[in-house]
Short mmCIF file of C-alpha atoms in Angstrom, two decimals:
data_model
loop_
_atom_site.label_atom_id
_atom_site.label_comp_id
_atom_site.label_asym_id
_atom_site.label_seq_id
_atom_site.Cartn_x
_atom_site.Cartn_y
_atom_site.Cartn_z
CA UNK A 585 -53.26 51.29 -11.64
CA UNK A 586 -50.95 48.12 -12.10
CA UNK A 587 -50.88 45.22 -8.82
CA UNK A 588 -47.30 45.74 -8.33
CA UNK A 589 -47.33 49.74 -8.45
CA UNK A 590 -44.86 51.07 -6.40
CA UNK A 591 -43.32 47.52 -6.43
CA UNK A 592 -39.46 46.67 -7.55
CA UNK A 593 -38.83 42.96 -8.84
CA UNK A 594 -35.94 41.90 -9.81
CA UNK A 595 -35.66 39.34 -12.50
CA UNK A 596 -32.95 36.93 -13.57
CA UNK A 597 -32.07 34.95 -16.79
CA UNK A 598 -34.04 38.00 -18.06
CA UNK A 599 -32.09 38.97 -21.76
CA UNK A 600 -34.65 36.85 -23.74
CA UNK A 601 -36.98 34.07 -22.86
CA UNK A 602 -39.42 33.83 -20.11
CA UNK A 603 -37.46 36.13 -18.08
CA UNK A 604 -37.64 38.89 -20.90
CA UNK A 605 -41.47 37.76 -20.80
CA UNK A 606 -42.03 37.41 -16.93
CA UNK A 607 -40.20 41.53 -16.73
CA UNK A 608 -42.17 42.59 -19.21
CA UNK A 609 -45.56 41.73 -17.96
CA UNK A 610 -44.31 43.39 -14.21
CA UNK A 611 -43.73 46.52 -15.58
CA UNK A 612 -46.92 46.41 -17.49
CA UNK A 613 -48.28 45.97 -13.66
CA UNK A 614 -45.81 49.13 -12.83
CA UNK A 615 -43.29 47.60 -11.25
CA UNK A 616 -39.79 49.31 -10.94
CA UNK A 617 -37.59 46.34 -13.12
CA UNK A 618 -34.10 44.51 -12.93
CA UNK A 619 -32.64 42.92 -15.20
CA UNK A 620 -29.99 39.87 -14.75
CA UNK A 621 -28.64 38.13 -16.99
CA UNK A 622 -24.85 35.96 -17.59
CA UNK A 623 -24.37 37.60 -21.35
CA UNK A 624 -21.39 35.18 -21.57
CA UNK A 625 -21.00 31.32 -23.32
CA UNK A 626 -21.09 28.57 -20.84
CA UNK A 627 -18.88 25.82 -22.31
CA UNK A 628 -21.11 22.90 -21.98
CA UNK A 629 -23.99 24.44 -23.19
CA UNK A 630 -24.52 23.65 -26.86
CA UNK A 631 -27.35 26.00 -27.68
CA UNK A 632 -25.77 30.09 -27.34
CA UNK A 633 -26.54 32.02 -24.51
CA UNK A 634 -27.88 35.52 -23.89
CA UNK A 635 -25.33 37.70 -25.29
CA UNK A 636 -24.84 41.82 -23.66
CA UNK A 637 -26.90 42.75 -26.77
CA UNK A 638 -29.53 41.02 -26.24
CA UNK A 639 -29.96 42.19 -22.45
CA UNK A 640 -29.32 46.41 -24.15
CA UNK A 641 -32.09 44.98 -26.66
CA UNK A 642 -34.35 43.73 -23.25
CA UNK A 643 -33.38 46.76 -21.34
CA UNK A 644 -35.15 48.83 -24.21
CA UNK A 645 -38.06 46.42 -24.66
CA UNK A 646 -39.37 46.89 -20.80
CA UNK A 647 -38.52 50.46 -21.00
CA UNK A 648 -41.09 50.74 -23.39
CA UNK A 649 -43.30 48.92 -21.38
CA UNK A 650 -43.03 51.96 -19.32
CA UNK A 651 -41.44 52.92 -15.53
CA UNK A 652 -37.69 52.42 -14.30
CA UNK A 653 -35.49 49.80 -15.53
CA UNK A 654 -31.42 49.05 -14.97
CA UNK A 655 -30.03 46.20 -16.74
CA UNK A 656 -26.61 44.10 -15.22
CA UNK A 657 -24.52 41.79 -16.63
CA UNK A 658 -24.40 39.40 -13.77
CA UNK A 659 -23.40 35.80 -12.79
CA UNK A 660 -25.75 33.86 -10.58
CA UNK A 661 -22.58 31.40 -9.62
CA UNK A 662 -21.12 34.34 -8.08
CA UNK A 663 -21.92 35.01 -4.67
CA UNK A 664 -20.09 38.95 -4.48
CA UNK A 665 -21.21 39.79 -8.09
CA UNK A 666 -25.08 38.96 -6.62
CA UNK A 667 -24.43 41.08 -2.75
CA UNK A 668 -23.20 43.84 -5.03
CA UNK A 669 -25.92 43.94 -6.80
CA UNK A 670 -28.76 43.76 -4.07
CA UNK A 671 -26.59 46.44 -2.46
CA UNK A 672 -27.13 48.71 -6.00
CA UNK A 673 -30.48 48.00 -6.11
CA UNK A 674 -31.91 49.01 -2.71
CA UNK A 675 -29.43 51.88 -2.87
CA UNK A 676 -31.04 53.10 -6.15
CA UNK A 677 -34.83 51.61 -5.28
CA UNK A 678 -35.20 51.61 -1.92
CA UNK A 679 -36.24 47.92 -1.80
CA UNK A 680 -36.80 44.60 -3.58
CA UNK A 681 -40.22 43.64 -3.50
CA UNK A 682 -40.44 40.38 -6.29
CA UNK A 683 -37.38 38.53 -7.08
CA UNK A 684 -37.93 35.97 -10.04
CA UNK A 685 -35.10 33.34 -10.34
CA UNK A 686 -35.51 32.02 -13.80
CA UNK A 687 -31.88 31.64 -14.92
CA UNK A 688 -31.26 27.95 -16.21
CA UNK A 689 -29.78 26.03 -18.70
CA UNK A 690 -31.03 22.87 -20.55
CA UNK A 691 -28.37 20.65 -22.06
CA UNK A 692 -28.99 16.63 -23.18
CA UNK A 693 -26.77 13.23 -22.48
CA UNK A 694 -27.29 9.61 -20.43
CA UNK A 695 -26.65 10.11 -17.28
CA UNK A 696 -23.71 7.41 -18.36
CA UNK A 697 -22.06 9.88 -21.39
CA UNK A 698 -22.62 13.37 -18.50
CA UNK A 699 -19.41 14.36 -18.29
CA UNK A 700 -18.14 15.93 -14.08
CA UNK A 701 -18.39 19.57 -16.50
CA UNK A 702 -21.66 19.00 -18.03
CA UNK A 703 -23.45 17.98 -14.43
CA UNK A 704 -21.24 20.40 -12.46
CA UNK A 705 -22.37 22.96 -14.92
CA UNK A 706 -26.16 21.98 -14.66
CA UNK A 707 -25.80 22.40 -10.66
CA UNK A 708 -23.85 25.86 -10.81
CA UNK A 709 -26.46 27.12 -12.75
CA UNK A 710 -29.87 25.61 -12.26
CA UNK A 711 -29.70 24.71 -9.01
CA UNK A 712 -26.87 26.23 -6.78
CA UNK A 713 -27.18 29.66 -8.53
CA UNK A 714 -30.85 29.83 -7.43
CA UNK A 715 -29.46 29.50 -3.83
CA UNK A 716 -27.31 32.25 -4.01
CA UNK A 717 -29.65 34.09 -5.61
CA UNK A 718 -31.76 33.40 -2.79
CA UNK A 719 -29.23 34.19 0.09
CA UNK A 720 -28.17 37.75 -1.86
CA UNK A 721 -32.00 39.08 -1.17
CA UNK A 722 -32.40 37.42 1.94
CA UNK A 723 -31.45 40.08 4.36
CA UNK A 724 -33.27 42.68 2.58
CA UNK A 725 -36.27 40.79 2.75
CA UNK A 726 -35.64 39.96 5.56
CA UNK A 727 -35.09 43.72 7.25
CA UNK A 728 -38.34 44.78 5.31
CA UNK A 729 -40.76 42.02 6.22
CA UNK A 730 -42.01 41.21 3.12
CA UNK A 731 -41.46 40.04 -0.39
CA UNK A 732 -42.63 37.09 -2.97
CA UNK A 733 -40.11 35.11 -4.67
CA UNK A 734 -40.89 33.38 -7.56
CA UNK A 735 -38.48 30.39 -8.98
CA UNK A 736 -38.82 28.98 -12.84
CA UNK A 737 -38.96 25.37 -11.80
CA UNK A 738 -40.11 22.62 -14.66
CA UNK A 739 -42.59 19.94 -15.00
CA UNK A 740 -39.11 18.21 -15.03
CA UNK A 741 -38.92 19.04 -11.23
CA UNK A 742 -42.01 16.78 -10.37
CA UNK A 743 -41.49 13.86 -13.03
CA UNK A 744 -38.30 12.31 -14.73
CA UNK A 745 -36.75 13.46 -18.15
CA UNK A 746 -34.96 10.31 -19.96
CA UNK A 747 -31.81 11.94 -21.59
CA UNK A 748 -31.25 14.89 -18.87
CA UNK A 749 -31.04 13.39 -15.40
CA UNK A 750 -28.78 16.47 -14.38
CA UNK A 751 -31.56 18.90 -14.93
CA UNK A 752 -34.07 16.86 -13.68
CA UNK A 753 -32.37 16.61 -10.45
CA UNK A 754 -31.81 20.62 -10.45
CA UNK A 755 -35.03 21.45 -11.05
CA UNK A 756 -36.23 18.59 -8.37
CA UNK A 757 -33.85 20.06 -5.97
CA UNK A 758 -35.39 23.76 -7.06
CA UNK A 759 -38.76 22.95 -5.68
CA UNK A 760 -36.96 21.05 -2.46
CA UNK A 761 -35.14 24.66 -2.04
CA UNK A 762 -38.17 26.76 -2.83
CA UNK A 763 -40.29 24.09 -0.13
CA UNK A 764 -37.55 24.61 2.48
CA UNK A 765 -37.42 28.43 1.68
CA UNK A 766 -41.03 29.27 2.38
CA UNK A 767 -40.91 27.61 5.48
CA UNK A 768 -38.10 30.15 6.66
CA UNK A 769 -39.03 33.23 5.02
CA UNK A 770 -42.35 33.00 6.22
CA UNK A 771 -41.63 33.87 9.65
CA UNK A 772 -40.82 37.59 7.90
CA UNK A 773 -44.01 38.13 5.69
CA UNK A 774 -41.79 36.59 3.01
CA UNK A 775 -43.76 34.25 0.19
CA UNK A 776 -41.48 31.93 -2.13
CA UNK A 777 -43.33 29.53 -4.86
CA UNK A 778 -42.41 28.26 -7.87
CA UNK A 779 -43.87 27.55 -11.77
CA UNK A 780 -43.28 24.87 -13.54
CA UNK A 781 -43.78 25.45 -16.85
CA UNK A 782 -44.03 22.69 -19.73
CA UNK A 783 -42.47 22.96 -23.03
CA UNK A 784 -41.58 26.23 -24.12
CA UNK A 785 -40.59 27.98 -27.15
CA UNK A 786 -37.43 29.53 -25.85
CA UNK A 787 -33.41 29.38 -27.27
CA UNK A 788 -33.09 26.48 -24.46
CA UNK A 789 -35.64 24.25 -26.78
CA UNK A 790 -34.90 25.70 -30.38
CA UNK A 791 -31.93 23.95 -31.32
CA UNK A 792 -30.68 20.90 -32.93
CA UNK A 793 -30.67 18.31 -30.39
CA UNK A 794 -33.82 19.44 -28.82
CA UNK A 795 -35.25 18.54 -32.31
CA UNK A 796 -34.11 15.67 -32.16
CA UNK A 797 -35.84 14.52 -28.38
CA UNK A 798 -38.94 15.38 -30.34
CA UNK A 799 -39.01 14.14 -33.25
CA UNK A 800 -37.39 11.50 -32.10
CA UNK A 801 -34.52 11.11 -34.94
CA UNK A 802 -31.35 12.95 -35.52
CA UNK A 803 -31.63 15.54 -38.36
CA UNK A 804 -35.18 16.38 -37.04
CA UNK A 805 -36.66 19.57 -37.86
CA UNK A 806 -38.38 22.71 -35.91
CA UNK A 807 -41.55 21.97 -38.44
CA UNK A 808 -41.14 18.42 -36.78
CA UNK A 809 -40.71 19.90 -33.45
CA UNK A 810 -43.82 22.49 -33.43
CA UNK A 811 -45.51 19.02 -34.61
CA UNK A 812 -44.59 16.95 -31.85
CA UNK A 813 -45.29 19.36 -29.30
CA UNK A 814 -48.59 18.93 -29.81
CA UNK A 815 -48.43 15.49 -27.91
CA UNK A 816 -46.47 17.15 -24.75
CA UNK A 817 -49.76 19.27 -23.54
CA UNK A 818 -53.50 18.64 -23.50
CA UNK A 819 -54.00 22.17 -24.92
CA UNK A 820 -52.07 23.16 -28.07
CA UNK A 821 -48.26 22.97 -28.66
CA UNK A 822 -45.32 24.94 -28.01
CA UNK A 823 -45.92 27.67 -25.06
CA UNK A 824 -45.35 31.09 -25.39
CA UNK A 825 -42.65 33.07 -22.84
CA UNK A 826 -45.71 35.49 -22.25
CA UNK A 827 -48.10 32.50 -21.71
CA UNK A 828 -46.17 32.05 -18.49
CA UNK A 829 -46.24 35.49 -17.16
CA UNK A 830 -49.42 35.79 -15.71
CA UNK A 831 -48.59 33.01 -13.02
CA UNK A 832 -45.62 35.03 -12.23
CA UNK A 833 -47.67 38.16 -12.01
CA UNK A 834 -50.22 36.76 -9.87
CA UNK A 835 -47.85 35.35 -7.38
CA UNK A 836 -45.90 37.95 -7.21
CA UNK A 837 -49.23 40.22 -6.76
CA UNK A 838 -50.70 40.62 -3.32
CA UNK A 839 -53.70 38.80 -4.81
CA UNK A 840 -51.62 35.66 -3.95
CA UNK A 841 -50.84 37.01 -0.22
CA UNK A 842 -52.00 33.47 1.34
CA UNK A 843 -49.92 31.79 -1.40
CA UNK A 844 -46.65 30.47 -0.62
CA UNK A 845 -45.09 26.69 -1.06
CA UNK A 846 -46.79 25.70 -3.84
CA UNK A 847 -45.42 24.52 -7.30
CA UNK A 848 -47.34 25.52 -9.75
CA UNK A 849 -47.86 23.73 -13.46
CA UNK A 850 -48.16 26.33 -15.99
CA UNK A 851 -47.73 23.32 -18.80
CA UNK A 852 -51.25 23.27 -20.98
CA UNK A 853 -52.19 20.00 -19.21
CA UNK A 854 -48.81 18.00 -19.34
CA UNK A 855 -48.95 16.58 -16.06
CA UNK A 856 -52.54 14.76 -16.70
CA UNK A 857 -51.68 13.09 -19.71
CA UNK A 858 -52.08 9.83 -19.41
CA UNK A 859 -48.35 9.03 -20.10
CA UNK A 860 -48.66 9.99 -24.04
CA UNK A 861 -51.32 12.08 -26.09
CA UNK A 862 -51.84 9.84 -29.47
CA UNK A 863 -53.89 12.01 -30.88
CA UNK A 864 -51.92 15.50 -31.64
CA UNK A 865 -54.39 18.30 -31.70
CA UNK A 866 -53.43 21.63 -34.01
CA UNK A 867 -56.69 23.97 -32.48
#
């Protein structure tokens, strides 16, 4: 017996990453699993993207995992391509029971050097493609009465990040949405929180110029990197995808049936530093 048996989520940005992670860990709980994800280059983004062979390789990975899974290439800054699919869904499933928005994108610049692309792109993506996901599932959730949303917010969406104000303002606006959003959904039985996890070890923070934030350099290194994280949390260094997936579990769960509003830090302490750690700790 799982605590989402019976239950179907649907999942977004979920090819690799916390959203592989996050449907991974529902199925385990026997939920019925969807997977989203873009599969496609996004021209400001310097890092690559989830590509349609990762999302097969996903598809296979919760499979194993046990129960039903269907797997869609899918655009979250596309309002039909998201109806569509809500209409598949409940057609094939009968419902949607947990949607997790955790789609995003992570790209670096001063606010002066953000080109109209790079912060248009951040907003499509991070931000405004959380509100469509949003409005797809609405009237389903709506018609059945209940439901718990989950949205991948970021420590960056309750304190500033020097060197990304376009992300920190979409994942501040995230939680503004996701505040604004329980208040309405409630009304139907419908919960909507969010996480905000800290720093992850994900394709969004394994490239070059992430190394380079943290290590504080250019030409920094991932050994550098792993090091450094060490000073971003109270408890260890770089977080695991699957580290976050309990939270998501849990508020998705009916254990969390009094539960809605509420951002919650899944960051290994970040948010009571006091300002920096000096003293790295590799336990």
């Amino acid at each position: 017996m799982g605590s989402l048996d019976g239950k179907v989520a649907l999942v977004t940005g979920a090819a690799r990453g916390q959203g592989l992670a996050h449907a991974a860990a529902l199925a385990e709980q026997g939920a019925t699993v969807v997977l989203v994800d873009i599969c496609e280059q996004i021209a400001s983004v310097p890092y690559g993207l989830a590509t349609e062979e990762d999302l097969a390789l996903a598809e296979k990975t919760v499979s194993a995992v046990g129960g039903k899974v269907l797997a869609k290439k899918i655009d979250a800054r596309s309002s039909e391509q998201l109806a569509d699919l809500v209409t598949e869904v409940v057609a094939q499933f009968g419902s949607i029971d947990v949607v997790v928005v955790n789609h995003g994108i992570w790209t670096r610049g001063a606010l002066w050097d953000l080109t109209d692309s790079d912060w248009q792109d951040m907003m499509d993506v991070s931000l405004t493609g959380v509100w469509r996901v949003l409005k797809a599932a609405a009237p389903q959730l709506i018609s059945q009465r209940s439901g718990s949303v989950v949205l991948t917010a970021s420590v960056n969406g309750l304190e500033g990040q020097p060197g990304s104000s376009h992300y920190t303002a979409a994942k501040h606006g995230v939680l503004g949405l996701m505040k604004a959003a329980a208040l309405e959904f409630a009304p139907f039985s419908v919960r909507v929180n969010a996480i905000c996890p800290g720093f992850v070890d994900t394709a969004m923070t394994n490239w070059q110029g992430c190394y380079d934030m943290t290590g504080g350099k250019p030409g920094s290194t991932r050994e550098e990197h792993e090091k450094s994280a060490h000073h971003w949390h109270a408890i260890g260094g770089l977080i695991q995808p699957s580290e976050i997936s309990g939270a998501v579990v849990f508020l998705a769960s009916d254990s969390a049936s009094r539960i809605t509003g509420v951002a919650l830090p899944v960051d290994g302490g970040h948010l009571v530093l006091p300002t920096f750690n000096p003293a790295p700790s590799f336990i």
